[in-house]
């Protein structure tokens, strides 16, 4: 065996081993192991590039080694990056309701001359029937463009509380705030009942605890030797899990079909998302989206999105005809747009698939 072939085998074997460990760890729940809890928020090339190198090296070896390398690549693409390939859907002539969720970072938009105009253009481009936005505190206080709330949401019915806004072409009622607990893991969502044709749906607009503080603290500990970083990360994870469990309990206790939409600050493999799926919800992108559906990361120096932390989750009584992400111009978060099918929603406006 040549030295090049021996090296290629070592590379392919190492890549497969690491990819397999990550895949198993993600299946168990990345938050159970702090290195994986950190890894799931890092740019995907950290895993994808070695997997691609393993595939290239395997081509100098036999068929078995190529299969091993492709299996490692599949574990990265599917298990870590969340590649979605939807199955063909049967024709469904029922009306569709377009829902859009977006963390608009209104404070950042208020600092740009065209910030709110860019948000309005993105909303107009997708023409959603229902919009849920997070980080919208600046909409009430900003005076630079007249009335930004009306400019963004038009004549939709609206409910606003703190950072949350729900705007709907359908009537809203029984709107309330949701609390996971007191303290840092407190208010995490608002809920309204939406009357869509002949169906009433409980709509949750959600923004869970940001991982930023825990990630920054861990980075400082790893790079500069500061104490407490891992502990801060684990505390941050525990708060987000606490919020997701409280939200899952609220969904289970609800008497109506539920839609959970918003910034969960958690990628699909996380225990945060898994907790909500165990409450009977389904991931709209995983079922009807194509590709990775990344929504966050393009505002960093790398200039590309590499995380899917914004989600639309639906109950079993709600179908999903399609799911996609919007543009990167208006906010550090891309919006998520889902076309939903509701039983009995005969009065809902048809939207293009």
mmCIF file of C-alpha atoms in Angstrom:
data_model
loop_
_atom_site.group_PDB
_atom_site.id
_atom_site.type_symbol
_atom_site.label_atom_id
_atom_site.label_comp_id
_atom_site.label_asym_id
_atom_site.label_seq_id
_atom_site.Cartn_x
_atom_site.Cartn_y
_atom_site.Cartn_z
ATOM 1 C CA UNK A 1 0.000 0.000 0.000
ATOM 2 C CA UNK A 2 1.337 3.423 -0.915
ATOM 3 C CA UNK A 3 1.768 6.174 1.662
ATOM 4 C CA UNK A 4 -0.891 8.251 -0.136
ATOM 5 C CA UNK A 5 -3.429 5.426 0.084
ATOM 6 C CA UNK A 6 -2.646 4.870 3.762
ATOM 7 C CA UNK A 7 -3.124 8.564 4.468
ATOM 8 C CA UNK A 8 -6.398 8.577 2.541
ATOM 9 C CA UNK A 9 -7.661 5.684 4.670
ATOM 10 C CA UNK A 10 -6.726 7.517 7.861
ATOM 11 C CA UNK A 11 -8.549 10.645 6.683
ATOM 12 C CA UNK A 12 -11.710 8.783 5.636
ATOM 13 C CA UNK A 13 -11.728 6.737 8.846
ATOM 14 C CA UNK A 14 -11.269 9.829 11.029
ATOM 15 C CA UNK A 15 -13.973 11.758 9.193
ATOM 16 C CA UNK A 16 -16.417 8.870 9.498
ATOM 17 C CA UNK A 17 -15.664 8.447 13.201
ATOM 18 C CA UNK A 18 -16.168 12.130 14.008
ATOM 19 C CA UNK A 19 -19.287 12.386 11.844
ATOM 20 C CA UNK A 20 -20.702 9.280 13.501
ATOM 21 C CA UNK A 21 -20.014 10.622 16.989
ATOM 22 C CA UNK A 22 -21.695 13.909 16.117
ATOM 23 C CA UNK A 23 -24.666 12.094 14.569
ATOM 24 C CA UNK A 24 -25.125 9.893 17.633
ATOM 25 C CA UNK A 25 -24.703 12.869 19.959
ATOM 26 C CA UNK A 26 -27.288 14.881 18.035
ATOM 27 C CA UNK A 27 -29.685 11.948 18.156
ATOM 28 C CA UNK A 28 -29.271 11.787 21.930
ATOM 29 C CA UNK A 29 -29.623 15.555 22.190
ATOM 30 C CA UNK A 30 -26.752 18.009 21.673
ATOM 31 C CA UNK A 31 -27.575 19.921 24.849
ATOM 32 C CA UNK A 32 -26.622 16.836 26.885
ATOM 33 C CA UNK A 33 -22.945 17.417 25.964
ATOM 34 C CA UNK A 34 -21.636 20.950 26.149
ATOM 35 C CA UNK A 35 -19.211 20.588 23.182
ATOM 36 C CA UNK A 36 -22.147 19.548 20.984
ATOM 37 C CA UNK A 37 -24.339 22.273 22.467
ATOM 38 C CA UNK A 38 -21.667 24.683 21.257
ATOM 39 C CA UNK A 39 -21.057 22.921 17.938
ATOM 40 C CA UNK A 40 -24.675 23.146 16.802
ATOM 41 C CA UNK A 41 -24.370 26.965 16.638
ATOM 42 C CA UNK A 42 -21.088 27.060 14.693
ATOM 43 C CA UNK A 43 -20.919 27.571 10.888
ATOM 44 C CA UNK A 44 -21.615 24.318 9.067
ATOM 45 C CA UNK A 45 -18.348 24.301 7.006
ATOM 46 C CA UNK A 46 -16.638 23.179 10.222
ATOM 47 C CA UNK A 47 -18.232 19.775 9.604
ATOM 48 C CA UNK A 48 -19.009 19.923 5.896
ATOM 49 C CA UNK A 49 -15.495 20.686 4.640
ATOM 50 C CA UNK A 50 -13.860 17.676 6.381
ATOM 51 C CA UNK A 51 -16.695 15.437 5.141
ATOM 52 C CA UNK A 52 -16.146 16.670 1.580
ATOM 53 C CA UNK A 53 -12.402 16.105 1.924
ATOM 54 C CA UNK A 54 -13.130 12.566 3.070
ATOM 55 C CA UNK A 55 -15.203 11.935 -0.069
ATOM 56 C CA UNK A 56 -12.397 13.246 -2.283
ATOM 57 C CA UNK A 57 -9.820 11.073 -0.517
ATOM 58 C CA UNK A 58 -12.040 7.989 -0.818
ATOM 59 C CA UNK A 59 -11.984 8.159 -4.610
ATOM 60 C CA UNK A 60 -8.366 7.002 -4.493
ATOM 61 C CA UNK A 61 -9.487 3.914 -2.569
ATOM 62 C CA UNK A 62 -11.923 1.082 -3.152
ATOM 63 C CA UNK A 63 -15.692 1.058 -3.334
ATOM 64 C CA UNK A 64 -16.116 0.252 0.346
ATOM 65 C CA UNK A 65 -14.165 3.313 1.388
ATOM 66 C CA UNK A 66 -16.259 5.486 -0.911
ATOM 67 C CA UNK A 67 -19.423 4.206 0.725
ATOM 68 C CA UNK A 68 -17.966 4.993 4.158
ATOM 69 C CA UNK A 69 -17.068 8.543 3.071
ATOM 70 C CA UNK A 70 -20.482 9.147 1.504
ATOM 71 C CA UNK A 71 -22.149 7.858 4.681
ATOM 72 C CA UNK A 72 -20.156 10.406 6.696
ATOM 73 C CA UNK A 73 -21.228 13.163 4.295
ATOM 74 C CA UNK A 74 -24.859 12.041 4.598
ATOM 75 C CA UNK A 75 -24.658 12.159 8.394
ATOM 76 C CA UNK A 76 -23.368 15.738 8.203
ATOM 77 C CA UNK A 77 -25.896 16.908 5.610
ATOM 78 C CA UNK A 78 -28.888 15.234 7.226
ATOM 79 C CA UNK A 79 -28.101 14.811 10.902
ATOM 80 C CA UNK A 80 -26.140 17.995 11.561
ATOM 81 C CA UNK A 81 -27.214 20.446 8.848
ATOM 82 C CA UNK A 82 -30.851 19.342 8.576
ATOM 83 C CA UNK A 83 -31.203 18.813 4.829
ATOM 84 C CA UNK A 84 -34.908 18.491 3.944
ATOM 85 C CA UNK A 85 -36.140 16.706 0.811
ATOM 86 C CA UNK A 86 -39.953 16.705 0.833
ATOM 87 C CA UNK A 87 -42.020 13.829 -0.480
ATOM 88 C CA UNK A 88 -44.446 14.616 -3.326
ATOM 89 C CA UNK A 89 -47.794 15.786 -1.980
ATOM 90 C CA UNK A 90 -51.155 14.682 -3.281
ATOM 91 C CA UNK A 91 -53.193 17.411 -4.956
ATOM 92 C CA UNK A 92 -55.186 19.366 -2.395
ATOM 93 C CA UNK A 93 -57.684 21.948 -3.587
ATOM 94 C CA UNK A 94 -58.479 23.309 -0.144
ATOM 95 C CA UNK A 95 -57.632 26.965 0.458
ATOM 96 C CA UNK A 96 -54.193 27.748 1.824
ATOM 97 C CA UNK A 97 -53.265 30.240 4.484
ATOM 98 C CA UNK A 98 -49.846 31.853 4.228
ATOM 99 C CA UNK A 99 -48.105 32.404 7.547
ATOM 100 C CA UNK A 100 -44.879 34.332 7.935
ATOM 101 C CA UNK A 101 -42.708 34.500 11.045
ATOM 102 C CA UNK A 102 -39.841 36.963 11.300
ATOM 103 C CA UNK A 103 -37.502 38.312 13.934
ATOM 104 C CA UNK A 104 -37.307 41.797 12.446
ATOM 105 C CA UNK A 105 -34.746 43.309 14.868
ATOM 106 C CA UNK A 106 -36.632 46.597 14.749
ATOM 107 C CA UNK A 107 -33.969 48.374 16.807
ATOM 108 C CA UNK A 108 -31.463 47.739 13.998
ATOM 109 C CA UNK A 109 -33.980 48.746 11.338
ATOM 110 C CA UNK A 110 -34.556 52.048 13.146
ATOM 111 C CA UNK A 111 -30.854 52.885 12.769
ATOM 112 C CA UNK A 112 -30.923 52.591 8.966
ATOM 113 C CA UNK A 113 -32.545 55.225 6.732
ATOM 114 C CA UNK A 114 -34.401 52.558 4.746
ATOM 115 C CA UNK A 115 -34.676 49.993 7.557
ATOM 116 C CA UNK A 116 -38.446 49.897 7.891
ATOM 117 C CA UNK A 117 -38.915 50.291 4.141
ATOM 118 C CA UNK A 118 -36.813 47.135 3.624
ATOM 119 C CA UNK A 119 -39.006 45.277 6.107
ATOM 120 C CA UNK A 120 -42.132 46.477 4.327
ATOM 121 C CA UNK A 121 -40.809 45.362 0.922
ATOM 122 C CA UNK A 122 -40.123 41.857 2.218
ATOM 123 C CA UNK A 123 -43.599 41.604 3.727
ATOM 124 C CA UNK A 124 -45.205 42.824 0.511
ATOM 125 C CA UNK A 125 -43.185 40.333 -1.536
ATOM 126 C CA UNK A 126 -44.638 37.340 0.309
ATOM 127 C CA UNK A 127 -48.138 38.787 0.997
ATOM 128 C CA UNK A 128 -48.791 36.665 4.096
ATOM 129 C CA UNK A 129 -52.266 36.266 5.535
ATOM 130 C CA UNK A 130 -50.831 36.042 9.053
ATOM 131 C CA UNK A 131 -47.584 37.635 10.256
ATOM 132 C CA UNK A 132 -45.885 37.038 13.596
ATOM 133 C CA UNK A 133 -42.822 39.143 14.390
ATOM 134 C CA UNK A 134 -40.388 39.264 17.266
ATOM 135 C CA UNK A 135 -37.985 41.949 18.508
ATOM 136 C CA UNK A 136 -40.474 44.602 17.394
ATOM 137 C CA UNK A 137 -40.191 46.955 20.393
ATOM 138 C CA UNK A 138 -38.982 49.896 18.290
ATOM 139 C CA UNK A 139 -42.119 49.949 16.148
ATOM 140 C CA UNK A 140 -44.089 51.885 18.763
ATOM 141 C CA UNK A 141 -41.350 54.381 19.591
ATOM 142 C CA UNK A 142 -39.860 55.116 16.176
ATOM 143 C CA UNK A 143 -41.100 58.258 14.471
ATOM 144 C CA UNK A 144 -38.845 58.364 11.411
ATOM 145 C CA UNK A 145 -41.306 56.984 8.853
ATOM 146 C CA UNK A 146 -44.597 58.148 10.273
ATOM 147 C CA UNK A 147 -46.448 55.045 11.481
ATOM 148 C CA UNK A 148 -44.250 51.983 10.973
ATOM 149 C CA UNK A 149 -46.834 49.543 12.379
ATOM 150 C CA UNK A 150 -49.437 50.574 9.807
ATOM 151 C CA UNK A 151 -46.800 50.730 7.068
ATOM 152 C CA UNK A 152 -45.742 47.151 7.747
ATOM 153 C CA UNK A 153 -49.018 45.425 8.499
ATOM 154 C CA UNK A 154 -51.646 47.465 6.645
ATOM 155 C CA UNK A 155 -55.219 46.845 7.699
ATOM 156 C CA UNK A 156 -54.611 43.450 9.293
ATOM 157 C CA UNK A 157 -56.038 42.770 12.740
ATOM 158 C CA UNK A 158 -53.201 43.319 15.225
ATOM 159 C CA UNK A 159 -52.153 42.346 18.709
ATOM 160 C CA UNK A 160 -48.919 43.782 20.106
ATOM 161 C CA UNK A 161 -47.292 43.208 23.466
ATOM 162 C CA UNK A 162 -43.674 44.001 24.281
ATOM 163 C CA UNK A 163 -41.469 42.636 21.535
ATOM 164 C CA UNK A 164 -44.279 40.617 19.917
ATOM 165 C CA UNK A 165 -46.730 41.520 17.156
ATOM 166 C CA UNK A 166 -49.354 39.279 15.580
ATOM 167 C CA UNK A 167 -51.024 40.712 12.457
ATOM 168 C CA UNK A 168 -53.751 38.740 10.702
ATOM 169 C CA UNK A 169 -56.273 39.131 7.899
ATOM 170 C CA UNK A 170 -58.478 36.944 10.076
ATOM 171 C CA UNK A 171 -60.010 38.047 13.397
ATOM 172 C CA UNK A 172 -57.984 37.635 16.599
ATOM 173 C CA UNK A 173 -59.374 37.036 20.069
ATOM 174 C CA UNK A 174 -58.393 35.864 23.550
ATOM 175 C CA UNK A 175 -54.831 37.149 23.159
ATOM 176 C CA UNK A 176 -52.555 36.686 26.146
ATOM 177 C CA UNK A 177 -48.925 36.541 27.212
ATOM 178 C CA UNK A 178 -47.153 33.282 28.011
ATOM 179 C CA UNK A 179 -44.652 32.899 30.847
ATOM 180 C CA UNK A 180 -42.294 30.011 31.385
ATOM 181 C CA UNK A 181 -41.355 31.241 34.859
ATOM 182 C CA UNK A 182 -40.181 34.321 36.654
ATOM 183 C CA UNK A 183 -36.754 35.765 36.021
ATOM 184 C CA UNK A 184 -34.563 35.443 32.952
ATOM 185 C CA UNK A 185 -36.563 32.566 31.499
ATOM 186 C CA UNK A 186 -39.869 34.413 31.894
ATOM 187 C CA UNK A 187 -42.080 35.787 29.119
ATOM 188 C CA UNK A 188 -41.347 33.804 25.985
ATOM 189 C CA UNK A 189 -44.477 34.000 23.834
ATOM 190 C CA UNK A 190 -47.864 35.525 23.177
ATOM 191 C CA UNK A 191 -50.888 33.566 22.035
ATOM 192 C CA UNK A 192 -54.005 34.520 20.101
ATOM 193 C CA UNK A 193 -56.919 32.482 18.816
ATOM 194 C CA UNK A 194 -57.326 33.097 15.079
ATOM 195 C CA UNK A 195 -60.689 32.526 13.408
ATOM 196 C CA UNK A 196 -59.837 31.209 9.932
ATOM 197 C CA UNK A 197 -62.990 30.430 8.036
ATOM 198 C CA UNK A 198 -64.667 27.648 9.961
ATOM 199 C CA UNK A 199 -61.597 26.849 12.052
ATOM 200 C CA UNK A 200 -60.277 28.336 15.282
ATOM 201 C CA UNK A 201 -56.530 27.972 15.757
ATOM 202 C CA UNK A 202 -54.305 28.857 18.697
ATOM 203 C CA UNK A 203 -51.353 30.794 17.296
ATOM 204 C CA UNK A 204 -48.208 31.141 19.432
ATOM 205 C CA UNK A 205 -45.674 33.852 18.599
ATOM 206 C CA UNK A 206 -42.473 32.690 20.295
ATOM 207 C CA UNK A 207 -39.026 34.054 21.093
ATOM 208 C CA UNK A 208 -36.992 31.809 23.370
ATOM 209 C CA UNK A 209 -33.889 32.718 25.322
ATOM 210 C CA UNK A 210 -30.960 33.772 23.127
ATOM 211 C CA UNK A 211 -27.869 31.526 23.257
ATOM 212 C CA UNK A 212 -25.584 34.505 22.655
ATOM 213 C CA UNK A 213 -24.479 35.061 26.258
ATOM 214 C CA UNK A 214 -23.674 31.408 26.843
ATOM 215 C CA UNK A 215 -21.828 31.079 23.534
ATOM 216 C CA UNK A 216 -19.795 34.240 24.144
ATOM 217 C CA UNK A 217 -18.887 33.148 27.655
ATOM 218 C CA UNK A 218 -17.740 29.727 26.428
ATOM 219 C CA UNK A 219 -15.672 31.301 23.660
ATOM 220 C CA UNK A 220 -13.945 33.575 26.173
ATOM 221 C CA UNK A 221 -13.150 30.611 28.402
ATOM 222 C CA UNK A 222 -11.789 28.506 25.541
ATOM 223 C CA UNK A 223 -9.759 31.300 23.935
ATOM 224 C CA UNK A 224 -8.704 33.432 26.887
ATOM 225 C CA UNK A 225 -8.888 31.127 29.872
ATOM 226 C CA UNK A 226 -11.670 33.022 31.645
ATOM 227 C CA UNK A 227 -13.640 31.034 34.210
ATOM 228 C CA UNK A 228 -17.313 30.144 34.107
ATOM 229 C CA UNK A 229 -17.918 29.936 30.349
ATOM 230 C CA UNK A 230 -19.147 26.354 30.222
ATOM 231 C CA UNK A 231 -21.298 26.927 33.295
ATOM 232 C CA UNK A 232 -22.863 29.965 31.636
ATOM 233 C CA UNK A 233 -23.536 27.919 28.512
ATOM 234 C CA UNK A 234 -25.205 25.141 30.484
ATOM 235 C CA UNK A 235 -27.286 27.651 32.464
ATOM 236 C CA UNK A 236 -28.381 29.296 29.230
ATOM 237 C CA UNK A 237 -29.342 25.914 27.753
ATOM 238 C CA UNK A 238 -31.339 25.038 30.874
ATOM 239 C CA UNK A 239 -33.318 28.289 30.647
ATOM 240 C CA UNK A 240 -34.212 27.692 26.998
ATOM 241 C CA UNK A 241 -35.244 24.115 27.743
ATOM 242 C CA UNK A 242 -37.379 25.356 30.629
ATOM 243 C CA UNK A 243 -39.156 27.727 28.279
ATOM 244 C CA UNK A 244 -39.726 25.036 25.667
ATOM 245 C CA UNK A 245 -41.189 22.651 28.245
ATOM 246 C CA UNK A 246 -43.599 25.324 29.483
ATOM 247 C CA UNK A 247 -44.614 26.102 25.898
ATOM 248 C CA UNK A 248 -45.084 22.391 25.132
ATOM 249 C CA UNK A 249 -47.321 22.067 28.209
ATOM 250 C CA UNK A 250 -49.418 25.025 27.039
ATOM 251 C CA UNK A 251 -49.813 23.482 23.576
ATOM 252 C CA UNK A 252 -50.855 20.133 25.041
ATOM 253 C CA UNK A 253 -53.409 21.788 27.297
ATOM 254 C CA UNK A 254 -54.927 23.858 24.493
ATOM 255 C CA UNK A 255 -58.366 22.823 23.212
ATOM 256 C CA UNK A 256 -57.699 23.853 19.602
ATOM 257 C CA UNK A 257 -55.232 23.056 16.801
ATOM 258 C CA UNK A 258 -51.988 24.924 17.392
ATOM 259 C CA UNK A 259 -49.398 26.764 15.335
ATOM 260 C CA UNK A 260 -46.103 27.657 17.006
ATOM 261 C CA UNK A 261 -44.034 30.157 15.034
ATOM 262 C CA UNK A 262 -41.052 32.282 15.900
ATOM 263 C CA UNK A 263 -37.420 32.483 16.880
ATOM 264 C CA UNK A 264 -36.737 29.407 18.992
ATOM 265 C CA UNK A 265 -32.995 30.152 19.070
ATOM 266 C CA UNK A 266 -32.452 26.429 18.577
ATOM 267 C CA UNK A 267 -31.528 24.335 15.504
ATOM 268 C CA UNK A 268 -33.669 21.322 14.520
ATOM 269 C CA UNK A 269 -31.589 18.636 16.330
ATOM 270 C CA UNK A 270 -31.848 20.461 19.664
ATOM 271 C CA UNK A 271 -33.791 19.179 22.649
ATOM 272 C CA UNK A 272 -35.647 22.505 22.585
ATOM 273 C CA UNK A 273 -37.236 21.729 19.218
ATOM 274 C CA UNK A 274 -37.613 18.046 20.085
ATOM 275 C CA UNK A 275 -39.572 18.959 23.225
ATOM 276 C CA UNK A 276 -42.121 20.824 21.093
ATOM 277 C CA UNK A 277 -42.325 18.027 18.544
ATOM 278 C CA UNK A 278 -43.118 15.603 21.364
ATOM 279 C CA UNK A 279 -46.085 17.839 22.208
ATOM 280 C CA UNK A 280 -47.663 16.753 18.917
ATOM 281 C CA UNK A 281 -46.272 19.450 16.620
ATOM 282 C CA UNK A 282 -44.617 18.954 13.227
ATOM 283 C CA UNK A 283 -41.817 20.971 11.634
ATOM 284 C CA UNK A 284 -43.186 22.718 8.523
ATOM 285 C CA UNK A 285 -39.796 22.896 6.815
ATOM 286 C CA UNK A 286 -38.873 19.285 7.542
ATOM 287 C CA UNK A 287 -42.164 18.132 6.009
ATOM 288 C CA UNK A 288 -42.610 20.504 3.070
ATOM 289 C CA UNK A 289 -39.433 22.557 2.667
ATOM 290 C CA UNK A 290 -36.531 21.938 0.328
ATOM 291 C CA UNK A 291 -32.912 22.335 1.339
ATOM 292 C CA UNK A 292 -31.578 23.539 4.663
ATOM 293 C CA UNK A 293 -33.891 26.476 5.388
ATOM 294 C CA UNK A 294 -31.153 28.446 7.140
ATOM 295 C CA UNK A 295 -32.405 31.718 8.617
ATOM 296 C CA UNK A 296 -29.510 33.176 10.575
ATOM 297 C CA UNK A 297 -25.812 33.986 10.181
ATOM 298 C CA UNK A 298 -25.713 36.255 7.114
ATOM 299 C CA UNK A 299 -25.194 39.360 9.287
ATOM 300 C CA UNK A 300 -21.826 38.021 10.483
ATOM 301 C CA UNK A 301 -18.581 38.503 8.616
ATOM 302 C CA UNK A 302 -19.057 35.225 6.704
ATOM 303 C CA UNK A 303 -22.116 36.728 4.927
ATOM 304 C CA UNK A 304 -24.040 33.492 4.593
ATOM 305 C CA UNK A 305 -26.835 31.930 6.616
ATOM 306 C CA UNK A 306 -25.817 28.769 8.443
ATOM 307 C CA UNK A 307 -28.395 28.187 11.199
ATOM 308 C CA UNK A 308 -32.094 27.318 11.161
ATOM 309 C CA UNK A 309 -33.302 28.777 14.443
ATOM 310 C CA UNK A 310 -36.589 30.298 13.205
ATOM 311 C CA UNK A 311 -39.391 27.769 12.843
ATOM 312 C CA UNK A 312 -43.013 27.117 12.010
ATOM 313 C CA UNK A 313 -44.441 24.113 13.865
ATOM 314 C CA UNK A 314 -48.016 22.902 13.364
ATOM 315 C CA UNK A 315 -50.405 20.515 15.049
ATOM 316 C CA UNK A 316 -51.680 17.282 13.443
ATOM 317 C CA UNK A 317 -54.910 18.907 12.196
ATOM 318 C CA UNK A 318 -52.980 21.392 10.041
ATOM 319 C CA UNK A 319 -51.406 20.490 6.711
ATOM 320 C CA UNK A 320 -48.323 22.112 5.206
ATOM 321 C CA UNK A 321 -48.313 22.687 1.447
ATOM 322 C CA UNK A 322 -44.946 24.431 1.341
ATOM 323 C CA UNK A 323 -42.261 26.134 3.395
ATOM 324 C CA UNK A 324 -39.498 28.494 2.361
ATOM 325 C CA UNK A 325 -37.281 31.276 3.684
ATOM 326 C CA UNK A 326 -37.248 34.910 2.614
ATOM 327 C CA UNK A 327 -34.547 37.436 1.864
ATOM 328 C CA UNK A 328 -31.602 38.587 3.951
ATOM 329 C CA UNK A 329 -31.881 42.342 3.396
ATOM 330 C CA UNK A 330 -34.310 43.448 6.097
ATOM 331 C CA UNK A 331 -33.006 41.764 9.244
ATOM 332 C CA UNK A 332 -30.224 39.533 10.632
ATOM 333 C CA UNK A 333 -32.930 36.839 10.505
ATOM 334 C CA UNK A 334 -34.512 35.591 7.299
ATOM 335 C CA UNK A 335 -38.291 35.164 7.556
ATOM 336 C CA UNK A 336 -39.935 31.751 7.328
ATOM 337 C CA UNK A 337 -42.992 31.491 5.098
ATOM 338 C CA UNK A 338 -45.311 28.479 5.292
ATOM 339 C CA UNK A 339 -48.437 27.741 3.252
ATOM 340 C CA UNK A 340 -50.834 25.922 5.561
ATOM 341 C CA UNK A 341 -53.985 23.910 4.882
ATOM 342 C CA UNK A 342 -56.686 23.956 7.548
ATOM 343 C CA UNK A 343 -59.674 21.631 7.615
ATOM 344 C CA UNK A 344 -62.853 23.684 7.438
ATOM 345 C CA UNK A 345 -61.064 26.880 6.402
ATOM 346 C CA UNK A 346 -63.329 27.386 3.404
ATOM 347 C CA UNK A 347 -63.395 31.136 3.750
ATOM 348 C CA UNK A 348 -59.634 31.521 3.697
ATOM 349 C CA UNK A 349 -58.074 33.405 0.798
ATOM 350 C CA UNK A 350 -56.292 31.221 -1.718
ATOM 351 C CA UNK A 351 -52.580 31.876 -2.075
ATOM 352 C CA UNK A 352 -50.252 30.701 -4.804
ATOM 353 C CA UNK A 353 -48.268 27.577 -3.894
#
